[in-house]
Coordinates of C-alpha atoms and ligand atoms in Angstrom, one line a residue:
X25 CA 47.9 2.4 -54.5
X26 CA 46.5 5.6 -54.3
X27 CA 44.3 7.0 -57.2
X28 CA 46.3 10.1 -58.0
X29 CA 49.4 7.6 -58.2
X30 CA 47.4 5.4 -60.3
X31 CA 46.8 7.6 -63.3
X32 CA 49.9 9.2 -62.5
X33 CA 51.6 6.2 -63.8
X34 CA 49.1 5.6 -66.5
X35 CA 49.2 8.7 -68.1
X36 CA 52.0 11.3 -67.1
X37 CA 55.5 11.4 -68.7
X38 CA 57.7 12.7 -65.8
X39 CA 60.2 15.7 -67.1
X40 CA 63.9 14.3 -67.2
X41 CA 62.7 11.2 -65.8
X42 CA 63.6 7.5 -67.2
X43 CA 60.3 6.4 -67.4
X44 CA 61.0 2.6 -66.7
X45 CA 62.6 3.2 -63.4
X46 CA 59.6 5.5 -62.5
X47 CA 57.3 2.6 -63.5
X48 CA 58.8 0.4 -60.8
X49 CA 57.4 1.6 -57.4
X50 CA 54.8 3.9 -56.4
X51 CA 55.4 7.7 -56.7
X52 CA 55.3 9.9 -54.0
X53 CA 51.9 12.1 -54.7
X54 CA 52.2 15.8 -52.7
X55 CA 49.0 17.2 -51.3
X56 CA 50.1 20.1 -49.9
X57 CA 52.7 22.2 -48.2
X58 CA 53.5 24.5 -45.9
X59 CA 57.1 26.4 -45.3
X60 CA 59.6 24.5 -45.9
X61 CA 57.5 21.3 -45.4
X62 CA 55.6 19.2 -48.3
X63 CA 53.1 16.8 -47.4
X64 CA 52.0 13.4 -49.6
X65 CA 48.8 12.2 -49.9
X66 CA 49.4 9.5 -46.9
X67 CA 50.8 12.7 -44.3
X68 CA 54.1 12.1 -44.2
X69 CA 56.2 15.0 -44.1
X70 CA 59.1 15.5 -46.2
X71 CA 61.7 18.9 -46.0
X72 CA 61.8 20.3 -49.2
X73 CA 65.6 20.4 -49.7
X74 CA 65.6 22.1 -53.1
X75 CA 62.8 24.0 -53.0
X76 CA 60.9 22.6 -55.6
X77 CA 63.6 22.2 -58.2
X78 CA 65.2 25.7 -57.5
X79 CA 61.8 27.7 -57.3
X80 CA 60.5 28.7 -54.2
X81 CA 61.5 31.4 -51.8
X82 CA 59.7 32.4 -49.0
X83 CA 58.2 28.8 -48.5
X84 CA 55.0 27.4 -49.1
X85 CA 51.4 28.4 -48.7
X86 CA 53.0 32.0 -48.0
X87 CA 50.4 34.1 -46.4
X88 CA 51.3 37.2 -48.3
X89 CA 51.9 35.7 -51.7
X90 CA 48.3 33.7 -51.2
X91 CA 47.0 36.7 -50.6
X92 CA 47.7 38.4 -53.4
X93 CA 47.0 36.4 -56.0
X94 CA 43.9 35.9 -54.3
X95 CA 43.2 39.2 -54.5
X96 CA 44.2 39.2 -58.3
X97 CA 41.7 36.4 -59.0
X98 CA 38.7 38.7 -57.7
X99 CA 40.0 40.8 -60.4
X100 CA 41.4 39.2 -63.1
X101 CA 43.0 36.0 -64.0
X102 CA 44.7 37.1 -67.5
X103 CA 44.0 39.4 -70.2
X104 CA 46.3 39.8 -73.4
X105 CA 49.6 42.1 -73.4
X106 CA 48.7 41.6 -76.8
X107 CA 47.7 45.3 -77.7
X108 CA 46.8 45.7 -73.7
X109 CA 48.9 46.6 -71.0
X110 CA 47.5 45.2 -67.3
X111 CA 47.9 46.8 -63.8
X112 CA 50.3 44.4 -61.6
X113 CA 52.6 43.7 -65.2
X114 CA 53.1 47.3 -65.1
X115 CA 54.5 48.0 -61.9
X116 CA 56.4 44.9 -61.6
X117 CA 58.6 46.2 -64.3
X118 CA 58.9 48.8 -62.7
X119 CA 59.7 47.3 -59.7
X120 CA 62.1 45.0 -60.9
X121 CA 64.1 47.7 -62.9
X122 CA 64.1 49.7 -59.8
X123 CA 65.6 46.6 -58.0
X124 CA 68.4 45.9 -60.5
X125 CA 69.5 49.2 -60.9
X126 CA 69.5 49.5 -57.3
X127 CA 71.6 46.7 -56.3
X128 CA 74.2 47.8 -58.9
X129 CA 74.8 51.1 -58.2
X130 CA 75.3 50.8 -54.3
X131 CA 77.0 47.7 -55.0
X132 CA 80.2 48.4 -52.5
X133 CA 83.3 47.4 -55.0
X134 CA 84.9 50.1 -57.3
X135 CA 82.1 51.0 -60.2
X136 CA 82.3 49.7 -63.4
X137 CA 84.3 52.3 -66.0
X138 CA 81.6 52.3 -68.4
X139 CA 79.1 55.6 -68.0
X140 CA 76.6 54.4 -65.9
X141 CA 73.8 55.4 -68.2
X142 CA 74.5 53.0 -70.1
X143 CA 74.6 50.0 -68.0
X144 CA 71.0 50.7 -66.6
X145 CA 68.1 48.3 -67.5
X146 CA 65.5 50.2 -68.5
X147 CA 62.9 47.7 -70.4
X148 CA 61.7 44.3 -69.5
X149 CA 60.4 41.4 -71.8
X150 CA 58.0 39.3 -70.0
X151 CA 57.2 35.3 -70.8
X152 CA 56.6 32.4 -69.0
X153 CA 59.8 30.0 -67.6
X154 CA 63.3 29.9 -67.8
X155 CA 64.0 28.8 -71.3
X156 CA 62.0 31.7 -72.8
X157 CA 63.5 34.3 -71.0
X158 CA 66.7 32.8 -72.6
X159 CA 65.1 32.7 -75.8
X160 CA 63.7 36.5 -75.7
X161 CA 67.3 37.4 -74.6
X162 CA 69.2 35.2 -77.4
X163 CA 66.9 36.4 -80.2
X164 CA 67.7 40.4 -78.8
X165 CA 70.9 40.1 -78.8
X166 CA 70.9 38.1 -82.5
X167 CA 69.0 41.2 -83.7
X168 CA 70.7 43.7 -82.0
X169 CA 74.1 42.7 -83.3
X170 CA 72.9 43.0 -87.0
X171 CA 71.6 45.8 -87.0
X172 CA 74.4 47.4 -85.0
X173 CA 77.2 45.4 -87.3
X174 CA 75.4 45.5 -90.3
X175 CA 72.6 43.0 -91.7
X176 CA 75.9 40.3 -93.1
X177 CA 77.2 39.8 -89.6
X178 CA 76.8 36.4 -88.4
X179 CA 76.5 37.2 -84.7
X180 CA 78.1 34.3 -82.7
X181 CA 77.7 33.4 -79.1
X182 CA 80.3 32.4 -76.1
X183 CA 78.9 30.1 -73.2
X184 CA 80.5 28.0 -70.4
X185 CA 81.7 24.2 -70.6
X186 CA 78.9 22.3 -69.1
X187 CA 76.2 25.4 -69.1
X188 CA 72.4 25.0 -68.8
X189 CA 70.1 27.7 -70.3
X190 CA 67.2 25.8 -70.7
X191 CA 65.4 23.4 -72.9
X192 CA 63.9 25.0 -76.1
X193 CA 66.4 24.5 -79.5
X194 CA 67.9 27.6 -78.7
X195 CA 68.5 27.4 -75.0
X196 CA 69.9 24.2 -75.5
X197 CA 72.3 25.4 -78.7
X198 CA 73.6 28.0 -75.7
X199 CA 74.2 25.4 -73.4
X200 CA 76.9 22.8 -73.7
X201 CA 75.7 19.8 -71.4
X202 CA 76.9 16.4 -73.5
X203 CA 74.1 14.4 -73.3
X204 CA 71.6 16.8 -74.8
X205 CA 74.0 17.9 -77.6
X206 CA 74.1 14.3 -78.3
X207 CA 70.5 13.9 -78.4
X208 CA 69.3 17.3 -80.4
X209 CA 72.8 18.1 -81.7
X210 CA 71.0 18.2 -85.6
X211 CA 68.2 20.6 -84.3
X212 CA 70.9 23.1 -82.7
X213 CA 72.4 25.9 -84.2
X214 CA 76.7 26.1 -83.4
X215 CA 77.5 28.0 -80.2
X216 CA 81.3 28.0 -78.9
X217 CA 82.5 27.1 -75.6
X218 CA 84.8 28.2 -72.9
X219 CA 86.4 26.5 -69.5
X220 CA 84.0 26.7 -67.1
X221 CA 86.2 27.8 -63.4
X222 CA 85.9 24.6 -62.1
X223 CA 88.5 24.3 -59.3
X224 CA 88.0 21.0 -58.2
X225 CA 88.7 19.5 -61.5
X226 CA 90.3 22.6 -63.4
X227 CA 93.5 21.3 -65.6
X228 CA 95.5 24.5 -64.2
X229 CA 95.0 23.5 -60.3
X230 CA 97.9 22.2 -59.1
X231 CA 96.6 22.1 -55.7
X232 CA 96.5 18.3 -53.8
X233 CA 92.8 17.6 -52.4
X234 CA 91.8 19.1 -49.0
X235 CA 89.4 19.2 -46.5
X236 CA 87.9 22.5 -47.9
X237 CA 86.2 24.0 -50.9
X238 CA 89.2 24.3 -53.7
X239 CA 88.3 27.6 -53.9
X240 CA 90.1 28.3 -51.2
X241 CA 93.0 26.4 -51.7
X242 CA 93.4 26.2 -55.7
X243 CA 96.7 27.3 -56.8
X244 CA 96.5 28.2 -60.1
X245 CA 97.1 31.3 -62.3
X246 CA 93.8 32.0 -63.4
X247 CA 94.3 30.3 -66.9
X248 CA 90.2 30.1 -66.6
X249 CA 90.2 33.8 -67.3
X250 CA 93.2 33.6 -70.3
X251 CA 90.9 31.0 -71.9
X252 CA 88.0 33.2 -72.7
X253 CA 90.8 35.8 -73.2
X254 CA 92.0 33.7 -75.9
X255 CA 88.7 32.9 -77.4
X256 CA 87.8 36.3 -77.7
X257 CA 91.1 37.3 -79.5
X258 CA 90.7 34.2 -81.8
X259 CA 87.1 34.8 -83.2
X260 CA 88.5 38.5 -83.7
X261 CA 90.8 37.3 -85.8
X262 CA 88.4 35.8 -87.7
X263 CA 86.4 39.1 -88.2
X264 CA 83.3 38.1 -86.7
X265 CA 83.6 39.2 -82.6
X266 CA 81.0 37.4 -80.2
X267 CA 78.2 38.9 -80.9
X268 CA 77.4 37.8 -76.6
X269 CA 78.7 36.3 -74.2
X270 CA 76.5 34.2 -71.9
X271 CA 77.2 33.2 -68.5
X272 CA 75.3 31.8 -65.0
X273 CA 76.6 34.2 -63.0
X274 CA 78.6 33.3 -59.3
X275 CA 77.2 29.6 -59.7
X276 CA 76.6 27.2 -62.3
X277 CA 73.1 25.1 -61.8
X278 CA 73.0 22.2 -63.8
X279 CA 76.4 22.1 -64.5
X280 CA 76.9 20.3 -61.2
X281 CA 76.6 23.1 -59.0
X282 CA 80.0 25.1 -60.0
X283 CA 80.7 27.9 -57.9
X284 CA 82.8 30.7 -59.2
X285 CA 86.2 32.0 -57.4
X286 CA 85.2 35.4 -56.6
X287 CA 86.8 37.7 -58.9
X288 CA 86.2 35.5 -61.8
X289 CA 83.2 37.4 -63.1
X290 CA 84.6 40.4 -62.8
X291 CA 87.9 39.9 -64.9
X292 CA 85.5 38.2 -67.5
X293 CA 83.3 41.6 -67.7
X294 CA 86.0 43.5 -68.4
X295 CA 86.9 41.1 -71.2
X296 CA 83.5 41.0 -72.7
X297 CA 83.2 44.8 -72.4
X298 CA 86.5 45.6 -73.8
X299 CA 85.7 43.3 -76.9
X300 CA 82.3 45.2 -77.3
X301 CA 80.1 42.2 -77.1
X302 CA 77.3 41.7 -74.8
X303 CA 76.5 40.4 -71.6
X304 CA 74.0 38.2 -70.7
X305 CA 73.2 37.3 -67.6
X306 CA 71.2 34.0 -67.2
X307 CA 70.1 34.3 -63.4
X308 CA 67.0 31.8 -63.8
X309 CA 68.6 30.2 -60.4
X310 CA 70.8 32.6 -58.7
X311 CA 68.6 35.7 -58.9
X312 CA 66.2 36.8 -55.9
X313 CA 69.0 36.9 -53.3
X314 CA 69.6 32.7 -53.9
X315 CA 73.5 33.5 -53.8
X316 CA 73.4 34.9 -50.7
X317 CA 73.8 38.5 -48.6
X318 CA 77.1 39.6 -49.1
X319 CA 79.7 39.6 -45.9
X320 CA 79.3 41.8 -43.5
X321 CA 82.6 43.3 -43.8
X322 CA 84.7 46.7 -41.8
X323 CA 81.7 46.6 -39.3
X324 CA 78.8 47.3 -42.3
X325 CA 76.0 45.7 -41.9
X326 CA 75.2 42.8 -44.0
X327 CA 74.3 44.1 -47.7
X328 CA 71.0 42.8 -49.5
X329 CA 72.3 41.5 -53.2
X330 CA 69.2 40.5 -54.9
X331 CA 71.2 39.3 -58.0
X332 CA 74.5 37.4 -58.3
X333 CA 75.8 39.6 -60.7
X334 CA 76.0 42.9 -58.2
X335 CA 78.0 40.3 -55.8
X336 CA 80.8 41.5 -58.5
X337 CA 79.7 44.9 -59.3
X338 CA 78.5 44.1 -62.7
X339 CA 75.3 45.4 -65.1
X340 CA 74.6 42.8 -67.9
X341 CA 73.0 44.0 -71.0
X342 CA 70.5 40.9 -70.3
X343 CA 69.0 40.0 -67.0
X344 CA 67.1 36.7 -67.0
X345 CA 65.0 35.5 -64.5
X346 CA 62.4 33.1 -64.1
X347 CA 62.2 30.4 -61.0
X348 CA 62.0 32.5 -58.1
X349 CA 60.4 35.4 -59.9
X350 CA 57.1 34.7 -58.6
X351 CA 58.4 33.0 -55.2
X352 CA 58.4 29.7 -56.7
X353 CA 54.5 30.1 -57.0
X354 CA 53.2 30.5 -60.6
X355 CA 55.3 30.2 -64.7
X356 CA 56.9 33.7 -65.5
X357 CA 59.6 35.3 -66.4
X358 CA 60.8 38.2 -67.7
X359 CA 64.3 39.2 -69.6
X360 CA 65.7 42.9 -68.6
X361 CA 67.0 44.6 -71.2
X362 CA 69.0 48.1 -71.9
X363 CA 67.4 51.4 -73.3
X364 CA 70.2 51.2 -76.4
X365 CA 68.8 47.2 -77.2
X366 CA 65.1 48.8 -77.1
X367 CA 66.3 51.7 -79.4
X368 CA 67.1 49.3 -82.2
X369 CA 63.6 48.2 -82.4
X370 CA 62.3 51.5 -83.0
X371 CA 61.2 52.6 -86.4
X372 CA 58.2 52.9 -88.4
X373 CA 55.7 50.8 -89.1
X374 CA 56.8 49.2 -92.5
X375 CA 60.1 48.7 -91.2
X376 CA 59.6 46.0 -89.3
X377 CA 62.2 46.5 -86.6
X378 CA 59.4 45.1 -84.6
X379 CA 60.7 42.5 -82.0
X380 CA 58.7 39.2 -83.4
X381 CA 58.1 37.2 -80.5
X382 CA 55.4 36.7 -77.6
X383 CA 53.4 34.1 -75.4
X384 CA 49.6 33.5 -75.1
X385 CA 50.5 34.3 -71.1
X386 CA 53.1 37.0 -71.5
X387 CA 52.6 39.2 -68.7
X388 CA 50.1 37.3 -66.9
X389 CA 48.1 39.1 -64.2
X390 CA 47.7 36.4 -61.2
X391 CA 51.7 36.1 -62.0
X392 CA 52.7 39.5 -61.5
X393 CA 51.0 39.6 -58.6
X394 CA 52.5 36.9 -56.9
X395 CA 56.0 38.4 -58.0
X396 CA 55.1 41.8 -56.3
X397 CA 54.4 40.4 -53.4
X398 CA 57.4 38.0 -53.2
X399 CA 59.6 41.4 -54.2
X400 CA 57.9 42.8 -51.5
X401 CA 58.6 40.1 -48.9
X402 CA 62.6 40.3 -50.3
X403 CA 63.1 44.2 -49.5
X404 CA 61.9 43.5 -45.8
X405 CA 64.4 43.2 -42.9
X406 CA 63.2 40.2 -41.8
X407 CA 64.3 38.4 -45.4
X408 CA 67.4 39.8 -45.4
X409 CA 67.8 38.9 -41.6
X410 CA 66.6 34.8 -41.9
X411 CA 68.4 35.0 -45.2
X412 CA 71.8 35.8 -43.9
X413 CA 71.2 32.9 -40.9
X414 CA 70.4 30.9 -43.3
X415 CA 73.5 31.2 -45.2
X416 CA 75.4 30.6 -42.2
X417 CA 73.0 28.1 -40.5
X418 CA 74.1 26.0 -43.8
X419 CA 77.4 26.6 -43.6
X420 CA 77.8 25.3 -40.4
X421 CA 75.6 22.2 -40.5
X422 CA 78.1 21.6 -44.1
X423 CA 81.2 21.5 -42.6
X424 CA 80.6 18.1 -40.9
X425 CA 80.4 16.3 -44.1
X426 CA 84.4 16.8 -44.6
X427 CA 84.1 13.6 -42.3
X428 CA 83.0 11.4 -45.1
X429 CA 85.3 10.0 -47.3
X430 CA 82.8 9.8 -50.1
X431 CA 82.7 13.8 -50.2
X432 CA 85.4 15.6 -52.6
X433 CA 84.0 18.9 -52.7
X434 CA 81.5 21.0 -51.1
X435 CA 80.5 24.5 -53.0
X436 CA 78.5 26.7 -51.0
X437 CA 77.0 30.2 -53.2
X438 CA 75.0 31.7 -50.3
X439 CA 72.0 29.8 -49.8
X440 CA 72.6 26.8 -52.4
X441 CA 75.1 24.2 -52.2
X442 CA 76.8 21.1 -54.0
X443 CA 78.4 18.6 -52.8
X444 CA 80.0 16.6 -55.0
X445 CA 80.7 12.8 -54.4
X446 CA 84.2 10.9 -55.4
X447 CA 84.8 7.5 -54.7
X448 CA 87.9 8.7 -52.5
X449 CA 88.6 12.5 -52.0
X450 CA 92.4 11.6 -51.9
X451 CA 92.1 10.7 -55.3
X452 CA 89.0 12.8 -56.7
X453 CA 88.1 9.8 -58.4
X454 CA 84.5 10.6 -59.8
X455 CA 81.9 7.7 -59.8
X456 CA 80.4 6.4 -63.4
X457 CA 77.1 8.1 -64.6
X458 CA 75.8 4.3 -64.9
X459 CA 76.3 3.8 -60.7
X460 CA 73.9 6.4 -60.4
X461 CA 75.6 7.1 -57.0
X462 CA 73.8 10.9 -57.0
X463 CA 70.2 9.5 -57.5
X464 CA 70.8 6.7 -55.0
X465 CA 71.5 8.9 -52.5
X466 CA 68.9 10.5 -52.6
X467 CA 66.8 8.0 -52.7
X468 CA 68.2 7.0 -49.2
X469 CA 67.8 10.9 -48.3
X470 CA 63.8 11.0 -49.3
X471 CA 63.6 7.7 -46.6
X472 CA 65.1 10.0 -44.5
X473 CA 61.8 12.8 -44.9
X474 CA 64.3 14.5 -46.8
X475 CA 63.4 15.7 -50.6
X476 CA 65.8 16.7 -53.6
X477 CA 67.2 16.1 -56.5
X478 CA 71.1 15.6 -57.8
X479 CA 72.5 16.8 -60.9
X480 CA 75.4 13.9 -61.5
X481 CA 77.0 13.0 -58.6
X482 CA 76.9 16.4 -56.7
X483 CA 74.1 16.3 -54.1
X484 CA 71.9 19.6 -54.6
X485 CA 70.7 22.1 -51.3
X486 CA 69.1 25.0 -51.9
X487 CA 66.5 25.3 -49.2
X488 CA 63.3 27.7 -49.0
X489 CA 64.8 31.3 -47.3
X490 CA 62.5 30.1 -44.2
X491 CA 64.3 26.8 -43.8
X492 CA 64.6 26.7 -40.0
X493 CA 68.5 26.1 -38.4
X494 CA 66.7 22.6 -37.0
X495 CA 65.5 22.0 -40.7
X496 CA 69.0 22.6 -42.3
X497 CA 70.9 20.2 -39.8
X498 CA 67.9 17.3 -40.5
X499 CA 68.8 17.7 -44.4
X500 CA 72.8 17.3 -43.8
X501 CA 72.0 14.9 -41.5
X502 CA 69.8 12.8 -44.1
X503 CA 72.4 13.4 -46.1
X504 CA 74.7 11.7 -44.6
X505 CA 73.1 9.1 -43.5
X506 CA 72.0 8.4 -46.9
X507 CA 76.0 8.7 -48.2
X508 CA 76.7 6.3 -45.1
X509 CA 73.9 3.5 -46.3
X510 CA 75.0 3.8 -50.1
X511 CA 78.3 3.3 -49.6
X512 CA 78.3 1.1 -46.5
X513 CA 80.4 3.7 -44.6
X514 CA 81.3 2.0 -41.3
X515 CA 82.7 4.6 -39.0
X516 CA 84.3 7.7 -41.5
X517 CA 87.3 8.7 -40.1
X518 CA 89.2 11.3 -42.1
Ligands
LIG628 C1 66.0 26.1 -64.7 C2 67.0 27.0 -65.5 C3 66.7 27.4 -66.8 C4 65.4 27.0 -67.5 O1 64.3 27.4 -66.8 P1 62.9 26.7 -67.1 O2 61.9 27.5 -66.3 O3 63.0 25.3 -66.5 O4 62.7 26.7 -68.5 C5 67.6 28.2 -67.4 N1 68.7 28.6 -66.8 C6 69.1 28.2 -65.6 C7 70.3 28.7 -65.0 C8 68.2 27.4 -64.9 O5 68.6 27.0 -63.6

């Protein structure tokens, strides 16, 4: 066995991992990459079919994003925004409050009532992965509240059924996915939840199964939206309103991969807004363009949405972002906040309005230069161009799973996808957690030179943006092989 895989298994404890089934055979140990390729220390290739667990953009080994933060390092490597303020951490803010106000105000559906003063970002909280940028937005929004409702209010939050947010104590008390509530649920402080719109198993879809996202074909009423609706009204009644509600916007990650019927977000603004709480916008995974360029539509050329939120015309109070922020290349993350939030930490000295909270790393030079450049690579035409063949390079190469009995439900959000596997689709009949039908897959799938990971039973693609059209059809094709050696599919007629 090779050395790296020797004290791999002698020493590392693997994230989310079961550490007794990782003990069993020899790990695969990646030496390098390049695109949308990753290499292992023996040279075999494998496609990297989820992008690094949701990370990278532009692929690996980017020219223009090793450039820069080699040029960083000549610099710099990291000095404190501790009472210092750096070059590239300046004008990334910058940049990335000139990107999401951008994207909002040319969004192309009718503007949100609201003065649009006060739905600009204006200020941005940097720290260092996902969960942070939760916490920085939680702890904001917690403040905020009390010193907008008074110093008693208990400010309470609203999140989705089945939502990830991350896993510090309060990123997990935001998100509601069983297993960890079950594990931590003494450490967590109480959050409420809401149905997440979950067509293909929503109560209120009396639709039979298709051949087609249920999307497209739910029939319902959209009693997802009357739920929070109803939640709203009820905690009103109550005398405390939501201080926030929080919400993966367009597509749910971890979750299962739970695309949103358009419209959905939009109805549920207008709710949040009318109710005066707060929006925040947890875009760790769909922000950077990952849900996709919007259709071209009436002859327009295709529009560049950077984050899933503008897809439906809406400004959160929060942005968060953190996986692709850098290109998938380096830890940061940053949490985009309104002028009216800053405000409320203003005062003097002795007050202590001051927002307590910072990272050793927080605004990290070598970071913030790997994020320029990735932003930089974004606003060309040639992103946006591969970007929108990617989207329909996938969409294409998807559609032949409908073949396979074993696939209920395929959810496409631009350039990521679930697929979500049944035991029939006639019946939706989901498989038991413990037949671990979602990891043996992929297992098949990786002996296929085809990487990634599931969340459940829903099989997880979200390639690199330079993913070739030959590289997308070898991943659905590994894919289904892999569903057709699992479950002993013969020939899968539908
Ligand atoms: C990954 C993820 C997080 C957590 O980010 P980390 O960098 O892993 O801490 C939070 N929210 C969403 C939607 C995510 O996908």
């Amino acid at each position: 066995m090779n050395t790296s895989a020797q004290l791999d298994r002698a020493h590392v404890w693997h994230p989310f991992t079961q550490m007794r089934d990782w003990l069993r055979s020899e790990p695969v140990v990646i030496a390098s990459g390049k695109g949308a390729v990753l290499r292992d220390v023996n040279g075999r290739e494998y496609l990297d079919a989820n992008a690094s667990i949701w990370t990278n953009l532009h692929g690996h080994r980017h020219p223009k994003i090793n450039a820069a933060i080699t040029r960083q390092l000549r610099k710099i490597a990291h000095s404190s925004a501790l009472g210092l303020a750096n070059e590239p951490a300046s004008l990334l803010a910058h940049k990335l409050i000139t990107v999401a106000n951008q994207g909002w105000s040319s969004a192309f559906r009718p503007p949100e009532k609201r003065r649009k003063s006060e739905r600009q970002l204006a200020k941005v909280f940097f720290s260092d992965d996902g969960s942070t940028a939760l916490e920085v937005a939680l702890k904001l929004a917690y403040e905020f509240t009390r010193r907008t409702r008074g110093a008693k209010s208990k400010p309470r939050f609203l999140s989705l059924a089945g939502a990830y947010h991350g896993d510090t104590i309060g990123a997990v008390s935001l998100g509601h996915v069983d297993l960890y509530h079950k594990a931590y649920g003494g450490m967590l402080f109480p959050t409420d939840k809401v149905m997440a719109p979950y067509c293909y198993r929503c109560p209120f879809n009396r639709a039979k199964p298709e051949r087609g996202d249920a999307r497209d074909y739910r029939k319902c009423g959209w009693e997802c939206v009357g739920q929070v609706a109803r939640r709203f009204s009820v905690q009103k009644k109550k005398s405390n309103p939501y201080a926030a509600f929080v919400v993966e916007p367009v597509i749910q990650g971890a979750a299962g991969m739970i695309a949103q019927p358009v419209g959905w977000l939009r109805q549920v603004t207008d709710l949040v807004r009318s109710h005066g709480a707060l929006l925040i916008a947890d875009e760790v995974m769909t922000g950077f363009g990952r849900t996709g360029v919007a259709a071209a539509t009436s002859g327009k050329r295709s529009e560049d949405v950077l984050f899933a939120t503008h897809h439906e015309n809406v400004q959160p109070d929060f942005l968060c972002v953190a996986k692709g922020l850098t290109g998938g290349y380096l830890p940061m993350a940053a949490t985009l906040t309104t002028q009216a939030v800053f405000d409320a930490f203003l005062g003097k000295y002795e007050e202590f309005k001051t927002f307590f909270h910072g990272h050793s790393f927080t605004g990290n030079q070598l970071g913030a230069a790997a994020s320029l450049a990735s932003l930089e690579l974004l606003q060309t035409e040639k992103s946006l161009r591969q970007r929108g063949q990617l989207q329909s390079n996938l969409q294409a190469a998807l559609a032949s799973l409908w073949n396979l009995p074993q696939v209920g439900d395929i959810r496409q959000a631009g350039l990521v996808a679930g697929i979500e596997l049944v035991k029939d689709w006639r019946t939706r009949e989901p498989f038991a957690l413990r037949d671990r039908a979602g990891i043996r897959v992929c297992e098949a799938m990786a002996r296929h030179g085809v990487l990634t990971r599931p969340v459940g039973n829903v099989i997880v693609l979200i390639p690199p943006y330079c993913t070739t059209k030959t590289q997308v059809h070898k991943m659905v094709e590994a894919l289904t092989q892999g569903i057709g050696e699992v479950f002993g599919n013969k020939k899968a007629p539908v």
